[in-house]
Tab-separated table of C-alpha atoms and ligand atoms in Angstrom:
chain	number	residue	atom	x	y	z
A	1	MET	CA	0.000	0.000	0.000
A	2	ALA	CA	1.249	3.516	-0.812
A	3	ILE	CA	2.425	5.664	2.081
A	4	THR	CA	-0.011	8.427	2.991
A	5	PHE	CA	0.402	11.811	4.626
A	6	LYS	CA	-2.009	14.186	6.358
A	7	LEU	CA	-3.409	17.028	4.291
A	8	GLU	CA	-5.512	19.961	5.438
A	9	VAL	CA	-7.097	22.440	3.061
A	10	VAL	CA	-8.384	25.551	4.809
A	11	CYS	CA	-10.264	28.283	3.020
A	12	ILE	CA	-10.981	31.526	4.902
A	13	GLY	CA	-11.338	29.741	8.220
A	14	ASN	CA	-13.265	26.775	6.792
A	15	MET	CA	-11.700	23.325	6.762
A	16	VAL	CA	-12.530	22.142	3.239
A	17	PHE	CA	-10.566	18.917	3.451
A	18	SER	CA	-8.788	17.059	6.216
A	19	GLY	CA	-7.515	13.548	5.712
A	20	GLU	CA	-4.817	11.187	4.509
A	21	VAL	CA	-3.697	11.290	0.867
A	22	GLU	CA	-1.054	9.448	-1.157
A	23	SER	CA	-0.158	12.295	-3.491
A	24	LEU	CA	-0.886	15.927	-4.078
A	25	VAL	CA	-0.320	18.269	-7.015
A	26	VAL	CA	-0.709	22.016	-6.499
A	27	PRO	CA	-0.381	25.086	-8.743
A	28	GLY	CA	2.826	26.504	-7.247
A	29	ILE	CA	4.153	29.910	-8.236
A	30	GLU	CA	6.874	28.191	-10.298
A	31	GLY	CA	4.564	25.632	-11.884
A	32	GLN	CA	2.864	22.393	-10.909
A	33	LEU	CA	4.346	20.987	-7.716
A	34	GLY	CA	3.928	17.366	-6.669
A	35	VAL	CA	4.060	16.246	-3.041
A	36	LEU	CA	4.439	12.700	-1.710
A	37	ALA	CA	4.926	11.435	1.846
A	38	HIS	CA	8.205	12.546	3.466
A	39	HIS	CA	8.589	15.530	1.149
A	40	ALA	CA	11.155	18.035	2.416
A	41	PRO	CA	9.578	20.908	4.374
A	42	LEU	CA	8.778	23.919	2.221
A	43	MET	CA	6.491	26.887	1.879
A	44	THR	CA	5.164	28.190	-1.410
A	45	ILE	CA	2.686	30.657	-2.819
A	46	LEU	CA	-0.115	29.070	-4.829
A	47	GLU	CA	-1.429	30.482	-8.098
A	48	PRO	CA	-5.063	30.146	-9.165
A	49	GLY	CA	-5.435	26.591	-10.466
A	50	GLU	CA	-6.250	23.015	-9.598
A	51	VAL	CA	-5.316	20.996	-6.530
A	52	VAL	CA	-5.373	17.261	-7.243
A	53	MET	CA	-5.161	14.754	-4.411
A	54	LYS	CA	-5.187	10.984	-4.722
A	55	LYS	CA	-5.780	8.099	-2.395
A	56	GLY	CA	-6.519	4.466	-3.159
A	57	GLY	CA	-7.214	5.131	-6.839
A	58	GLU	CA	-9.639	7.947	-5.953
A	59	GLU	CA	-8.896	11.435	-7.180
A	60	THR	CA	-10.296	14.630	-5.672
A	61	VAL	CA	-9.919	17.886	-7.550
A	62	LEU	CA	-10.394	21.349	-6.067
A	63	ALA	CA	-10.238	24.755	-7.725
A	64	VAL	CA	-8.174	27.226	-5.669
A	65	SER	CA	-7.950	30.928	-6.334
A	66	GLY	CA	-4.462	31.201	-4.839
A	67	GLY	CA	-2.968	31.055	-1.366
A	68	PHE	CA	-0.127	29.261	0.406
A	69	MET	CA	1.021	25.724	0.998
A	70	GLU	CA	3.232	24.625	3.836
A	71	VAL	CA	4.807	21.169	3.820
A	72	ARG	CA	5.599	20.330	7.444
A	73	PRO	CA	7.100	17.130	8.801
A	74	ASP	CA	3.726	16.126	10.349
A	75	LYS	CA	1.289	17.400	7.691
A	76	VAL	CA	0.723	19.540	4.630
A	77	VAL	CA	-1.448	22.627	5.003
A	78	ILE	CA	-3.024	24.560	2.146
A	79	LEU	CA	-4.450	27.977	2.986
A	80	ALA	CA	-6.547	29.117	0.066
A	81	ASP	CA	-8.179	32.487	-0.594
A	82	ALA	CA	-11.150	30.731	-2.171
A	83	CYS	CA	-11.601	27.111	-3.032
A	84	GLU	CA	-14.394	24.970	-4.428
A	85	ARG	CA	-15.009	21.283	-4.938
A	86	ALA	CA	-16.033	20.410	-8.483
A	87	GLU	CA	-19.674	19.796	-7.561
A	88	ASP	CA	-19.971	23.256	-5.945
A	89	ILE	CA	-18.810	25.183	-8.991
A	90	ASP	CA	-21.361	27.388	-10.681
A	91	ILE	CA	-20.323	26.917	-14.304
A	92	ARG	CA	-22.325	29.813	-15.669
A	93	ARG	CA	-20.812	32.183	-13.097
A	94	ALA	CA	-17.304	31.010	-14.011
A	95	GLU	CA	-18.037	31.422	-17.734
A	96	GLU	CA	-19.275	34.958	-17.141
A	97	ALA	CA	-16.217	35.804	-15.019
A	98	LYS	CA	-13.986	34.427	-17.808
A	99	LYS	CA	-15.748	36.493	-20.450
A	100	ARG	CA	-15.504	39.643	-18.326
A	101	ALA	CA	-11.797	39.141	-17.714
A	102	GLU	CA	-11.097	38.366	-21.380
A	103	GLU	CA	-12.933	41.521	-22.478
A	104	ARG	CA	-11.015	43.616	-19.960
A	105	LEU	CA	-7.715	42.189	-21.162
A	106	LYS	CA	-8.621	42.651	-24.839
A	107	CYS	CA	-9.378	46.377	-24.440
A	108	PRO	CA	-7.713	47.473	-21.195
A	109	ALA	CA	-9.079	50.774	-19.873
A	110	PRO	CA	-6.390	53.349	-19.017
A	111	GLY	CA	-4.937	52.616	-15.589
A	112	MET	CA	-6.627	49.232	-15.393
A	113	ASP	CA	-5.082	46.677	-13.068
A	114	LEU	CA	-3.928	44.090	-15.608
A	115	ALA	CA	-2.656	41.659	-12.974
A	116	ARG	CA	-6.099	41.643	-11.345
A	117	ALA	CA	-7.834	40.872	-14.625
A	118	GLU	CA	-5.283	38.131	-15.378
A	119	ALA	CA	-5.828	36.583	-11.941
A	120	ALA	CA	-9.614	36.689	-12.459
A	121	LEU	CA	-9.131	34.946	-15.809
A	122	ARG	CA	-6.959	32.237	-14.239
A	123	ARG	CA	-9.490	31.682	-11.440
A	124	SER	CA	-12.333	31.270	-13.906
A	125	ILE	CA	-10.315	28.906	-16.125
A	126	ALA	CA	-9.379	26.778	-13.100
A	127	ARG	CA	-13.039	26.574	-12.037
A	128	LEU	CA	-14.138	25.566	-15.515
A	129	ARG	CA	-11.415	22.891	-15.748
A	130	VAL	CA	-12.327	21.409	-12.376
A	131	ALA	CA	-16.037	21.427	-13.254
A	132	GLU	CA	-15.215	19.690	-16.550
A	133	VAL	CA	-13.326	16.922	-14.718
A	134	ALA	CA	-16.432	16.306	-12.591
A	135	ARG	CA	-18.705	16.343	-15.646
A	136	ARG	CA	-16.500	13.795	-17.467
A	137	ARG	CA	-16.429	11.586	-14.380
A	138	LYS	CA	-20.229	11.613	-14.118
A	139	THR	CA	-20.558	10.686	-17.796
A	140	ALA	CA	-18.040	7.841	-17.377
A	141	GLN	CA	-19.951	6.498	-14.340
A	142	LYS	CA	-23.220	6.448	-16.312
A	143	SER	CA	-21.768	4.533	-19.268
B	201	LIG	P1	-16.871	36.381	-9.598
B	201	LIG	O1	-16.429	37.542	-10.461
B	201	LIG	O2	-17.868	35.491	-10.274
B	201	LIG	O3	-17.270	36.779	-8.184
B	201	LIG	P2	-14.246	35.757	-8.611
B	201	LIG	O4	-13.164	34.947	-9.230
B	201	LIG	O5	-13.979	37.213	-8.464
B	201	LIG	O6	-15.587	35.450	-9.427
B	201	LIG	P3	-13.610	35.027	-5.935
B	201	LIG	O7	-13.302	36.375	-5.368
B	201	LIG	O8	-12.458	34.142	-6.304
B	201	LIG	O9	-14.609	35.177	-7.182
B	201	LIG	O10	-14.541	34.212	-4.909
B	201	LIG	C1	-15.530	34.838	-4.089
B	201	LIG	C2	-16.385	33.741	-3.480
B	201	LIG	O11	-17.257	33.201	-4.495
B	201	LIG	C3	-15.591	32.555	-2.943
B	201	LIG	O12	-16.247	32.068	-1.796
B	201	LIG	C4	-15.648	31.520	-4.068
B	201	LIG	O13	-15.553	30.203	-3.544
B	201	LIG	C5	-17.018	31.810	-4.689
B	201	LIG	N1	-17.055	31.578	-6.146
B	201	LIG	C6	-16.545	32.365	-7.110
B	201	LIG	N2	-16.830	31.883	-8.329
B	201	LIG	C7	-17.530	30.741	-8.131
B	201	LIG	C8	-18.123	29.762	-9.014
B	201	LIG	N3	-18.029	29.854	-10.334
B	201	LIG	N4	-18.784	28.719	-8.458
B	201	LIG	C9	-18.881	28.604	-7.122
B	201	LIG	N5	-18.356	29.488	-6.242
B	201	LIG	C10	-17.694	30.544	-6.732
């Protein structure tokens, strides 16, 4: 059996996930970062993207809007600004947020905060990707 480690995902004071996992992939500031048991301690900023955790052949995917991850000897802690499980994602809302951000980036108003619009775009894309994973899984279960 694969070795597990404790993972906690906390989002604005709410514990979204707490349990043992075998592997974790997070959207680190320097790209996708994989974590297995006994990973060296580290701290990193998270970008908007997908957090994928696996245990016993089961995969859980969360959309995170950014935050921090700390790998400690006893557990891994993710502190996210906002975070949703696939089934809680409002697809239409994410599509609208994506459209808004794309329009802002296409014709930036003078003095517009480009980084903010880019972050909004990345958040919406992450939400849509995570929702799509859930949709594909549901379809696969039915067939
Ligand atoms: P919007 O412009 O639609 O508000 P946003 O990216 O600015 O999107 P955030 O500031 O990241 O939104 O999140 C605010 C709150 O709304 C958080 O609690 C987040 O979990 C929730 N949220 C945002 N978008 C969605 C969505 N598409 N589905 C479900 N919850 C969402």
